[in-house]
CSV table of C-alpha atoms and ligand atoms in Angstrom, one decimal:
chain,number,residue,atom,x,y,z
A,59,UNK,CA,25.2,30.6,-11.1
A,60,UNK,CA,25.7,27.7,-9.2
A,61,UNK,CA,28.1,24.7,-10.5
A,62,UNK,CA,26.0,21.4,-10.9
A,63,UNK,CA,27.4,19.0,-8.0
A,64,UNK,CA,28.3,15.7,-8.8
A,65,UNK,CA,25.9,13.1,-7.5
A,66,UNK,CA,27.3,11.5,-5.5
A,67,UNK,CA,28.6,14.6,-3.4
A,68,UNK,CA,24.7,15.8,-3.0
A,69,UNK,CA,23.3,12.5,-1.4
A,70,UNK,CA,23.6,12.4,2.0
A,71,UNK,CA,24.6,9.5,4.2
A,72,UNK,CA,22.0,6.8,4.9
A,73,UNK,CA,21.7,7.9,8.5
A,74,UNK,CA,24.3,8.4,11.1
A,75,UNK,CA,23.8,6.2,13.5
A,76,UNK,CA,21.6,3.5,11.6
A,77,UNK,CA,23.5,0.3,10.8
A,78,UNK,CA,20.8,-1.4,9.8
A,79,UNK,CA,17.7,0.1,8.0
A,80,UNK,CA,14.3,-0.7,7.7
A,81,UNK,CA,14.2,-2.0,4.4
A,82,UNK,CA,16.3,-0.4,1.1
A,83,UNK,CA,15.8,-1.2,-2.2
A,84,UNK,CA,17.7,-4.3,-4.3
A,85,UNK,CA,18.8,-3.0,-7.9
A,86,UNK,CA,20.4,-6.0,-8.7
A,87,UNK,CA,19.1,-6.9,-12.0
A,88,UNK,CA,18.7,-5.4,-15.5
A,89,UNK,CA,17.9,-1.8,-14.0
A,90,UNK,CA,21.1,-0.2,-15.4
A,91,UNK,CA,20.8,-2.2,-19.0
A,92,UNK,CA,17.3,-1.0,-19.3
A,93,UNK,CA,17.9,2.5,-18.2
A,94,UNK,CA,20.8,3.2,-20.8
A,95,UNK,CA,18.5,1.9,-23.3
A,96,UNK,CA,16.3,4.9,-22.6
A,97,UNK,CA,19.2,6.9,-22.6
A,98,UNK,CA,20.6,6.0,-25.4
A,99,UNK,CA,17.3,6.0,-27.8
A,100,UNK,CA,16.3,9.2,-26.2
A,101,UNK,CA,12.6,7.7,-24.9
A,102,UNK,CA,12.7,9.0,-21.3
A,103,UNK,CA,9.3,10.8,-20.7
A,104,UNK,CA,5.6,9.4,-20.4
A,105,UNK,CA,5.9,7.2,-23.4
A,106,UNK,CA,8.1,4.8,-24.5
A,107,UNK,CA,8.5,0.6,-25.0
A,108,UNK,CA,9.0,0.2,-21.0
A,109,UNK,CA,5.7,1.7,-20.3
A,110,UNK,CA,4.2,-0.6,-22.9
A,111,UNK,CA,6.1,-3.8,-21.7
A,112,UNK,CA,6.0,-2.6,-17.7
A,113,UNK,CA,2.0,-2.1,-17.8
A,114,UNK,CA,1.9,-5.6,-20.4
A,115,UNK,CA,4.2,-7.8,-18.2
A,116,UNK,CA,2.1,-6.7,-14.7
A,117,UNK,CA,-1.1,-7.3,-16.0
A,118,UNK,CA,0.6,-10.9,-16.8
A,119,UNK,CA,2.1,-11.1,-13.4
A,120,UNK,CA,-1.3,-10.5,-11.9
A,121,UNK,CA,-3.2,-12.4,-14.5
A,122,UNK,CA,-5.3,-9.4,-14.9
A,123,UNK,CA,-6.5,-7.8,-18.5
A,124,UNK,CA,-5.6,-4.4,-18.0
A,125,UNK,CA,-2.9,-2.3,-16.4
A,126,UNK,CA,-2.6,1.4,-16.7
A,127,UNK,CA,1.0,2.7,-15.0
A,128,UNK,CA,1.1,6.1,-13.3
A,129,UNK,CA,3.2,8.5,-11.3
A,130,UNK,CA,2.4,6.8,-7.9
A,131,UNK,CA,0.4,4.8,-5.9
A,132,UNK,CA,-1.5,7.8,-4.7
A,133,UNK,CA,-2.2,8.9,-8.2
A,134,UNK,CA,-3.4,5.2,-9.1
A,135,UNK,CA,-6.1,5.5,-6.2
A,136,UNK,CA,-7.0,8.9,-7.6
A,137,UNK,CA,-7.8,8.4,-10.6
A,138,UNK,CA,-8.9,4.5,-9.8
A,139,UNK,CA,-11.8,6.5,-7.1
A,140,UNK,CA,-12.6,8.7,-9.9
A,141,UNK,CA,-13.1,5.3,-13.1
A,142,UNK,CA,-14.6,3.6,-10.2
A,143,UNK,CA,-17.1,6.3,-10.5
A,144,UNK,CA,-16.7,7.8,-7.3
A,145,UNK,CA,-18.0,11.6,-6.9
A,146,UNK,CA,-18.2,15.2,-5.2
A,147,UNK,CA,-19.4,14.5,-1.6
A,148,UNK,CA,-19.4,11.0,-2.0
A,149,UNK,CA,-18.4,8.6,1.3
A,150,UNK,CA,-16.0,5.9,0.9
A,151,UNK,CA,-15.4,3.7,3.7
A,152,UNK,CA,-11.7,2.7,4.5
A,153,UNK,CA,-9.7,1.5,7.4
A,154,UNK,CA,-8.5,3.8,9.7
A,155,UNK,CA,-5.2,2.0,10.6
A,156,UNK,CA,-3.1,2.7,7.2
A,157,UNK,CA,-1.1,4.6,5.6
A,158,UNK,CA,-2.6,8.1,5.1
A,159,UNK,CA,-2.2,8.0,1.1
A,160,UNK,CA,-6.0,6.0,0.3
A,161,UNK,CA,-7.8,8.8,2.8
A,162,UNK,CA,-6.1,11.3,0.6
A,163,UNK,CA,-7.0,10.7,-2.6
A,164,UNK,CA,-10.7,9.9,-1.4
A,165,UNK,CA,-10.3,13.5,-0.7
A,166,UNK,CA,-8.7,14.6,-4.0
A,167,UNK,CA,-11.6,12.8,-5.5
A,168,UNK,CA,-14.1,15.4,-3.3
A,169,UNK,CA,-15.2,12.7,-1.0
A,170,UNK,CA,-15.1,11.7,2.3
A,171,UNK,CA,-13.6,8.9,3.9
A,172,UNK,CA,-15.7,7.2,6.5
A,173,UNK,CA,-13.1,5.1,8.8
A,174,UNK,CA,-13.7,1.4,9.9
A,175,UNK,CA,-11.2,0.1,13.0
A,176,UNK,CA,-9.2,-2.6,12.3
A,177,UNK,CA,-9.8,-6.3,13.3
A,178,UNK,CA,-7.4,-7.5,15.6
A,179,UNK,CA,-6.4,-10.9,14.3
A,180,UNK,CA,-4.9,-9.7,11.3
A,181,UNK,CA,-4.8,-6.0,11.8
A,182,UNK,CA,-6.8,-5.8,8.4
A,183,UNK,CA,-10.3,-3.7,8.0
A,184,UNK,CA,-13.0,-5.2,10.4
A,185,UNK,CA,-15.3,-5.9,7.8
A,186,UNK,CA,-18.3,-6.9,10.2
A,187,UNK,CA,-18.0,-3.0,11.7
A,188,UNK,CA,-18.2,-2.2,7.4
A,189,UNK,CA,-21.8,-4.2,7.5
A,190,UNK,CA,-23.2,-2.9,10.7
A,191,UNK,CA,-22.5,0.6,8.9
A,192,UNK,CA,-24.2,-0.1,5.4
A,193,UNK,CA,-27.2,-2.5,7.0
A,194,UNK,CA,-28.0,-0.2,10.1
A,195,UNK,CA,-26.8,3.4,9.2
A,196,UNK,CA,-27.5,3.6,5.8
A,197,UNK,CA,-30.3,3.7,3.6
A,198,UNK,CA,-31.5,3.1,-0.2
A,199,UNK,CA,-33.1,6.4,-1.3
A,200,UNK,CA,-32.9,8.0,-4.7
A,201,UNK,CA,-31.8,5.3,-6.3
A,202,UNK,CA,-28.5,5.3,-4.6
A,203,UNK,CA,-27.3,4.0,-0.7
A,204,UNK,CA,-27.0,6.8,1.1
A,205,UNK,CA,-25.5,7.7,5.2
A,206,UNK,CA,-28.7,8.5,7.5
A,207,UNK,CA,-27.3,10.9,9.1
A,208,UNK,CA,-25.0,12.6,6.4
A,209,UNK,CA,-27.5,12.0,3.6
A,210,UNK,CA,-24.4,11.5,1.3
A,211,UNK,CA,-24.4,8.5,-1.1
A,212,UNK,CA,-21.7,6.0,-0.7
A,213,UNK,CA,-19.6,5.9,-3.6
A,214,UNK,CA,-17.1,3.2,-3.3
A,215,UNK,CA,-15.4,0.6,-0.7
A,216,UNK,CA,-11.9,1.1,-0.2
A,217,UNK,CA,-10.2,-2.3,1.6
A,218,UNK,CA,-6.7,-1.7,2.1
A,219,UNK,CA,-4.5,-4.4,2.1
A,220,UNK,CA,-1.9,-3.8,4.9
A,221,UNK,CA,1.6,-4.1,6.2
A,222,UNK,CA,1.4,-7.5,3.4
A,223,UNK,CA,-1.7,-9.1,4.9
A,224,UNK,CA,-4.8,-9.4,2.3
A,225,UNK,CA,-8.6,-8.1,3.9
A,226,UNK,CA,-11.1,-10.6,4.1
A,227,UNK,CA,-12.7,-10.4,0.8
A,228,UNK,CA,-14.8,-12.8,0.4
A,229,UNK,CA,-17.9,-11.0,3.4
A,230,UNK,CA,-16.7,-7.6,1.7
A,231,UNK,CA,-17.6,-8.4,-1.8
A,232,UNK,CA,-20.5,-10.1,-0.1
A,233,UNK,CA,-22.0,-6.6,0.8
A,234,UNK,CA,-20.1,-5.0,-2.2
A,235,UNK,CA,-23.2,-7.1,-4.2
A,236,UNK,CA,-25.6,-6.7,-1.7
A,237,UNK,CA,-25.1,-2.9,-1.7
A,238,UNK,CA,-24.4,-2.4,-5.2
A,239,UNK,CA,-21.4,-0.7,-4.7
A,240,UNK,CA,-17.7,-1.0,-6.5
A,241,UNK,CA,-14.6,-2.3,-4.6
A,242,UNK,CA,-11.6,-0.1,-5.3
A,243,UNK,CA,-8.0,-2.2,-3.5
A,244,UNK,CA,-5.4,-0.4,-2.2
A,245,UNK,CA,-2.5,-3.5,-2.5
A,246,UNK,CA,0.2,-0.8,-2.6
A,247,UNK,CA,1.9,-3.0,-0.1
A,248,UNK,CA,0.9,-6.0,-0.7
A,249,UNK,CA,2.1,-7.0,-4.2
A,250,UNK,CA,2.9,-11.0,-4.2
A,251,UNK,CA,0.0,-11.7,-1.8
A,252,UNK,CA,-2.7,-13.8,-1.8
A,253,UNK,CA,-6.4,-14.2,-0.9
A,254,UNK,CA,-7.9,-17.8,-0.8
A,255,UNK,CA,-5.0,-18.6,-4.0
A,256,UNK,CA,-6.2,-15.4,-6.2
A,257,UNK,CA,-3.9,-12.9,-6.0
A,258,UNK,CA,-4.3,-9.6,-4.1
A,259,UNK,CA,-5.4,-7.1,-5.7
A,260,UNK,CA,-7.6,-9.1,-8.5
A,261,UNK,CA,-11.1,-9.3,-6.0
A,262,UNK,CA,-12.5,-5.7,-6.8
A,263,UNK,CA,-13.5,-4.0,-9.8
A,264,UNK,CA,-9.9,-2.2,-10.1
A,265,UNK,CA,-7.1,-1.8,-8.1
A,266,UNK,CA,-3.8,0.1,-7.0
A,267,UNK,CA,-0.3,-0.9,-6.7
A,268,UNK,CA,2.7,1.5,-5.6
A,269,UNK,CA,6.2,1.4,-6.5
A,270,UNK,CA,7.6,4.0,-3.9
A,271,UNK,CA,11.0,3.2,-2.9
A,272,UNK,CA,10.3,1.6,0.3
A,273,UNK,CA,8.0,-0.9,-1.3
A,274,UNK,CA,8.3,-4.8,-2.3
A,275,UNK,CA,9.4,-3.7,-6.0
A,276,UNK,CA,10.5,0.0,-6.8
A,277,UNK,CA,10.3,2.3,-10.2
A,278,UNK,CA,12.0,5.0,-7.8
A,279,UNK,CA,8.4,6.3,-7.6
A,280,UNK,CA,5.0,4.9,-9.8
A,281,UNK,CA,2.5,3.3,-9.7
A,282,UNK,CA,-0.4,1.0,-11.4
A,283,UNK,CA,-3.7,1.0,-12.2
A,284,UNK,CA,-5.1,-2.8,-12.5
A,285,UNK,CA,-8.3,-4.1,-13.8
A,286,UNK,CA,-10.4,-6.5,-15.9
A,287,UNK,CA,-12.5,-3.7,-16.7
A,288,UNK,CA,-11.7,-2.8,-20.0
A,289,UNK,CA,-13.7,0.3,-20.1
A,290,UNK,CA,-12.5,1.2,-16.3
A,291,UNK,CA,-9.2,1.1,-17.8
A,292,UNK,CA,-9.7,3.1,-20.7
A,293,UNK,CA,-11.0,5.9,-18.2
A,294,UNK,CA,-8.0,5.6,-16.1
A,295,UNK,CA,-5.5,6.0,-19.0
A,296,UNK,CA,-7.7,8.8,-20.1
A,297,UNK,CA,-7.9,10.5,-16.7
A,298,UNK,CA,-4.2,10.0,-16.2
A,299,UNK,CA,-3.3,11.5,-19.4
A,300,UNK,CA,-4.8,15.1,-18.8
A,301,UNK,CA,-8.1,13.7,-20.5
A,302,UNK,CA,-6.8,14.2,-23.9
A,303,UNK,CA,-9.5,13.9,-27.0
A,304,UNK,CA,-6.9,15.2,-29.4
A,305,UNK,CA,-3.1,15.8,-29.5
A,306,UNK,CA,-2.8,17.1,-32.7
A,307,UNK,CA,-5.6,19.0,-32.1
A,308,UNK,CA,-5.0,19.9,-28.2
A,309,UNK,CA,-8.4,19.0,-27.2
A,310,UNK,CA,-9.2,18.0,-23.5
A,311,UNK,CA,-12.9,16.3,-23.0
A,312,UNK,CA,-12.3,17.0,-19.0
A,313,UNK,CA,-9.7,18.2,-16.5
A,314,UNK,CA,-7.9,15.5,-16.4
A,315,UNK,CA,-3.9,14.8,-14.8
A,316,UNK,CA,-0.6,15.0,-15.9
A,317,UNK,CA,-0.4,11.1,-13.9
A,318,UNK,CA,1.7,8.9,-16.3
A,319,UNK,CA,4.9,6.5,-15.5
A,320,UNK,CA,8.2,7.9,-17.3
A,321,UNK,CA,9.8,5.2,-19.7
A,322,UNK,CA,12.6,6.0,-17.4
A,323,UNK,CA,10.9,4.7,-14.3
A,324,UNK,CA,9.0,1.9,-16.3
A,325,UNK,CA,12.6,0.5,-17.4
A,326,UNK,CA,13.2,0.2,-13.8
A,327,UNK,CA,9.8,-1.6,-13.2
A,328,UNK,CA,10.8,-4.0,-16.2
A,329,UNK,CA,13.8,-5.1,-14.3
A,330,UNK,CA,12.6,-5.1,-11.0
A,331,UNK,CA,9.6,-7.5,-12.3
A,332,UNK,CA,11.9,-9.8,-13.5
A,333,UNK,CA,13.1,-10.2,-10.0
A,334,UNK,CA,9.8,-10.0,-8.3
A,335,UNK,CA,9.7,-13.7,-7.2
A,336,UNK,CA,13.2,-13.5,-5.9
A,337,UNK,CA,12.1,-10.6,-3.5
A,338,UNK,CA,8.9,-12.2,-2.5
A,339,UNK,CA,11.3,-15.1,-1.7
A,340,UNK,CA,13.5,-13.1,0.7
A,341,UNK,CA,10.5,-11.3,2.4
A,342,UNK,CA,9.1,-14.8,3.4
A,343,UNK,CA,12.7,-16.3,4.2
A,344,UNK,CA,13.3,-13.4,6.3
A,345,UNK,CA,9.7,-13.6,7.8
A,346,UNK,CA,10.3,-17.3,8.8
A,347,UNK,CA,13.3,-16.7,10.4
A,348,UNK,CA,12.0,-14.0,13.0
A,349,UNK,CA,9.0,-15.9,13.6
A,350,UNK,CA,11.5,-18.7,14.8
A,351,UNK,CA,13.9,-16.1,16.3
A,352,UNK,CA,11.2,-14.1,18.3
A,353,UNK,CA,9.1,-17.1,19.2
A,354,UNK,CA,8.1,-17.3,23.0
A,355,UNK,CA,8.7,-14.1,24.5
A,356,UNK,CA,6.0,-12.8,27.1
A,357,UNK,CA,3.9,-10.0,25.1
A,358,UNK,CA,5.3,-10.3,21.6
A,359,UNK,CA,3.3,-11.7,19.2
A,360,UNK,CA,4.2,-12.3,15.2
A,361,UNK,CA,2.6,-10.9,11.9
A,362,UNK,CA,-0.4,-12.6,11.4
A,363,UNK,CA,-1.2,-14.8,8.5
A,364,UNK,CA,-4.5,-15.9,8.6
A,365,UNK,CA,-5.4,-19.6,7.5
A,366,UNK,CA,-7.1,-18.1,3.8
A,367,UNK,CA,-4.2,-15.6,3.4
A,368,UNK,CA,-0.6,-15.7,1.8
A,369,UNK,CA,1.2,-12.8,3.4
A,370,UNK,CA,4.1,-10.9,1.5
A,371,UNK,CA,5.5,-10.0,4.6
A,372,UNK,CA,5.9,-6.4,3.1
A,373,UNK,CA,7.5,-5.0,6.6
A,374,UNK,CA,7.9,-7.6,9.0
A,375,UNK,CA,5.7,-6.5,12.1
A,376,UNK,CA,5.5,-7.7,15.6
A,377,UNK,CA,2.9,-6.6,18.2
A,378,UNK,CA,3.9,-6.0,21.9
A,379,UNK,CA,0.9,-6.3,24.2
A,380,UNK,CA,1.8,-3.3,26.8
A,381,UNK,CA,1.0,-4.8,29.8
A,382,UNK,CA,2.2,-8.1,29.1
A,383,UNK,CA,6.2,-7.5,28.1
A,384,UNK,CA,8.6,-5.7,29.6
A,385,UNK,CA,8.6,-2.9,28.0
A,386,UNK,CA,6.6,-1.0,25.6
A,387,UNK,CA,7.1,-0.7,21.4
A,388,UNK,CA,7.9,2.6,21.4
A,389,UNK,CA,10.6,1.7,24.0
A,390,UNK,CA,11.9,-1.0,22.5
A,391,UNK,CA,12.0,1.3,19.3
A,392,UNK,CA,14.4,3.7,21.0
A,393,UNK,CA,16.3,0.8,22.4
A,394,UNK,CA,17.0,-0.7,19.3
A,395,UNK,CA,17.7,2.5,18.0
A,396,UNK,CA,20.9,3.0,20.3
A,397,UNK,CA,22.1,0.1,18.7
A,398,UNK,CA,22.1,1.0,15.0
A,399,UNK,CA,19.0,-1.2,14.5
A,400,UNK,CA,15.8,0.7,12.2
A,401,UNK,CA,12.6,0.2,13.4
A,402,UNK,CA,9.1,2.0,12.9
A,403,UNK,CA,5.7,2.4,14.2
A,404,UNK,CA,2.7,2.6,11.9
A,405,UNK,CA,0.4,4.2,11.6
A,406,UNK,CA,-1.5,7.1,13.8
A,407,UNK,CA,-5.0,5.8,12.9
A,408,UNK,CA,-6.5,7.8,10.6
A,409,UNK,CA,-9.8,8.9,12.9
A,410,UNK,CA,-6.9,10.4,14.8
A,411,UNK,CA,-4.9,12.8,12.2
A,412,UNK,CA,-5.3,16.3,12.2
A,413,UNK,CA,-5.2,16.2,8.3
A,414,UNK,CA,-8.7,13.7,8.2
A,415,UNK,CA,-10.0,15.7,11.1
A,416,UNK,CA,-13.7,16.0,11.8
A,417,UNK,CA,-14.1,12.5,9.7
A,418,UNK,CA,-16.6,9.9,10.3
A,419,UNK,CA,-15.1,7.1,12.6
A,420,UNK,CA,-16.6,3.4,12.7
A,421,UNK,CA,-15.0,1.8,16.4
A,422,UNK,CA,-11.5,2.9,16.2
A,423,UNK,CA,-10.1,1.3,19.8
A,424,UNK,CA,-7.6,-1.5,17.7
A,425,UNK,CA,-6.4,0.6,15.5
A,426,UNK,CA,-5.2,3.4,18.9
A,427,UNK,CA,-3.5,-0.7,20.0
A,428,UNK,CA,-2.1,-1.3,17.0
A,429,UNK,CA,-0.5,2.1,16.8
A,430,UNK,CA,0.8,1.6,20.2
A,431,UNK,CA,2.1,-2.2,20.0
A,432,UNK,CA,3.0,-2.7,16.7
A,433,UNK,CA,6.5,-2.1,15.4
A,434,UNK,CA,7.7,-2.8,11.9
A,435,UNK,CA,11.7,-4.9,12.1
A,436,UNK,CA,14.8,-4.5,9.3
A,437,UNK,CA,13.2,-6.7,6.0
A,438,UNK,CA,15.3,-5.6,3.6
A,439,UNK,CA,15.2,-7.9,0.7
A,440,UNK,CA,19.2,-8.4,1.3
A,441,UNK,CA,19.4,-8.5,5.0
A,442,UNK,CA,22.1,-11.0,5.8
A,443,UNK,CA,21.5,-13.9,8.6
A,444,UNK,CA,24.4,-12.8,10.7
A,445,UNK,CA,22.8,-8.7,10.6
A,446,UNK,CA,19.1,-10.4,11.1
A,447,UNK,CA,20.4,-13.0,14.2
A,448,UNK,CA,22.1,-9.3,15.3
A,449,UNK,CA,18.4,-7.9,15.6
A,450,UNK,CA,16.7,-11.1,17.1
A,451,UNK,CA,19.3,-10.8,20.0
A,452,UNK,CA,18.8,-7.5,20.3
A,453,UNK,CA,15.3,-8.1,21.0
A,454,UNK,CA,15.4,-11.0,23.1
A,455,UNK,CA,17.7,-9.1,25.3
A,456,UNK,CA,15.4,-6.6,26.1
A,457,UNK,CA,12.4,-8.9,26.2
A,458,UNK,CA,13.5,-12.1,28.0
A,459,UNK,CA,12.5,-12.8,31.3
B,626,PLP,C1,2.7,3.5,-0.2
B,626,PLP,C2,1.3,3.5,-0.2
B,626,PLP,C3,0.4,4.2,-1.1
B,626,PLP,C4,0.9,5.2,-2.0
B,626,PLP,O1,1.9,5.0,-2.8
B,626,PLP,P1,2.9,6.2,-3.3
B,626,PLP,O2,3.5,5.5,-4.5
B,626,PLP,O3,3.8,6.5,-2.2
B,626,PLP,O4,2.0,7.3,-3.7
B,626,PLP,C5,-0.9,4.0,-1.0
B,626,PLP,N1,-1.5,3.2,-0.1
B,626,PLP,C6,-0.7,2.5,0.8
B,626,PLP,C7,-1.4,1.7,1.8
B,626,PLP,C8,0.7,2.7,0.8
B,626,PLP,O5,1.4,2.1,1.8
């Protein structure tokens, strides 16, 4: 049998050569109080007081009336998809320059994704390509809006709000009404942003939030279901909880999923909540900083924030126009990555991954631009001035005329 290793003596080192990441997380708060205290009253699994408080005190954060905590972000869109109503061979439209997690549970739902390019002022869903699609290739027909030339109904929108910039919300809830069809948000990295004052995530009839480790807040790994719909909600707990009827009894009404939030990983939600404000704080600190560090250099242009929008500056981004600087974001990438210095390019558009292949593709020419010019900069919530100045010079060396 093999001897349990410590900890400590299993994880392996950050990264070699990386002095400074991408972004880590901050565990600088209650997390270890709230964490013996499941410990020590034995409530570790899917139920527990943190779950109650963690889904209670989001809701609040969001002024929202309902929040239903799950195993991940991925699992919150699931199961969101499937309250929103969404079925078999359903299409949802979705942006094709995101992570690849919203196209994946639109197909763990049975549907399809139908991919919309981005826009390229704020690198968000081009939501006038959205209502050339439902005006001019769809139609009304049994009751529901179907795809001409799929004949598939159209079971949900799926805006995703990325990089920390919201979607323009107010022409897609526009068509949402004019098409009678629900709004599921992905703002799994967008937590602490806003739309036009209301904050992201509250436009649709439910939404998702992630806590994956890389994200603004962290539960290790979770996520949250959030909505004002109190019988959407009630499906989503339901769904999440492998559909029980019974538990005495062990009665299951549906095949549902084993999707719920550990009281160990809620604790950690509770304290990382309570410093939510603080990390929002950083991200914007730190966002303002490169924007005045990076200003001016031929080709680079800084993260968007559109006049109606309050970005959480999730991962600080810049965009290097190929032709205009001197060299090209996946060089500068490698550069910076001789010098200790993390950086990452996001995402290969969806219309283009070999997982989503085959899939219906609305334009797709920004997102292919965005995938080659942008390139996400070190935002870790505790990056220091002097390690921040260290990556502004970096890249003004390589840029500057
Ligand atoms: C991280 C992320 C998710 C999924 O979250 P997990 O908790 O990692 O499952 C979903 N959508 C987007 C856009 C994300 O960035």
């Amino acid at each position: 049998m093999n001897a349990i290793k410590p900890l400590k003596a299993q994880m392996a080192p950050k990264s070699d050569c990386t002095k400074i990441p991408l972004a880590v997380p901050q565990l600088g708060g209650n997390e270890w109080a709230y964490l013996k205290e499941c410990l020590d009253t034995g409530w570790v699994s899917s139920v527990g007081p943190f779950v109650d408080r963690f889904e209670r005190d989001f809701a609040t954060y969001l002024g929202a009336r309902h929040a239903v905590a799950v195993a991940s972000g991925t699992a919150a869109l699931h199961v969101a998809l499937l309250a929103a109503g969404v079925q078999p061979d359903d299409e949802v439209p979705m942006p094709s320059f995101t992570f690849i997690a919203p196209a994946n549970a639109v197909r763990y739902a049975g549907a399809w994704p139908v991919f919309v390019d981005a826009e390229a002022a704020t690198w968000q869903m081009d939501v006038a390509l959205l209502r050339d699609f439902l005006r001019d290739d769809c139609v009304r027909s049994d009751g529901a809006l179907r795809n001409r030339k799929t004949g598939r109904r159209i079971g949900a929108i799926l805006p995703v709000h990325v990089l920390g910039h919201p979607v323009d919300m107010e022409p897609l809830l526009a068509l949402a009404q004019e098409f009678g069809l629900p709004v599921v948000e992905d703002a799994a990295e967008s937590l602490g942003a806003s739309y036009r004052g209301q904050p992201v995530g509250r436009a649709g009839q439910i939404a998702a939030f992630s806590f994956n480790g890389n994200k603004v807040m962290t539960t290790g790994g979770g996520g949250m279901i959030v909505t004002d719909d109190a019988a959407l909600a009630d499906r989503a707990r339901y769904l999440s909880t492998t559909a029980k009827d019974d538990g005495t009894e062990g009665i299951h009404g549906s095949v549902g999923f084993n999707y719920r939030l550990t009281n160990l990983q809620a604790a950690m939600g509770c304290a990382q909540l309570e410093q939510l404000d603080g990390l929002l704080a950083a991200k914007r600190r730190i966002a303002a900083r490169y924007a005045a560090g990076l200003a001016g250099l031929p080709g680079l242009s800084l993260m968007p924030e559109a006049n109606w929008a309050r970005n959480a500056f999730w991962l600080y981004s810049i965009r290097l126009d190929s032709n205009a600087a001197s060299c090209t974001a996946r060089e500068l990438r490698q550069r910076l990555r001789e010098r200790g210095i993390d950086t990452r390019s996001f995402w290969q558009p969806m219309h283009l991954s070999p997982a989503h292949a085959g899939a219906q593709t609305l334009g797709g020419d920004v997102a292919e631009t965005l995938f080659d010019e942008v390139l996400s900069l070190p935002c870790s919530t505790d990056l220091g001035e002097a390690q921040q100045d260290a990556v502004i010079a970096a890249i003004r060396g390589e840029l500057a005329p």
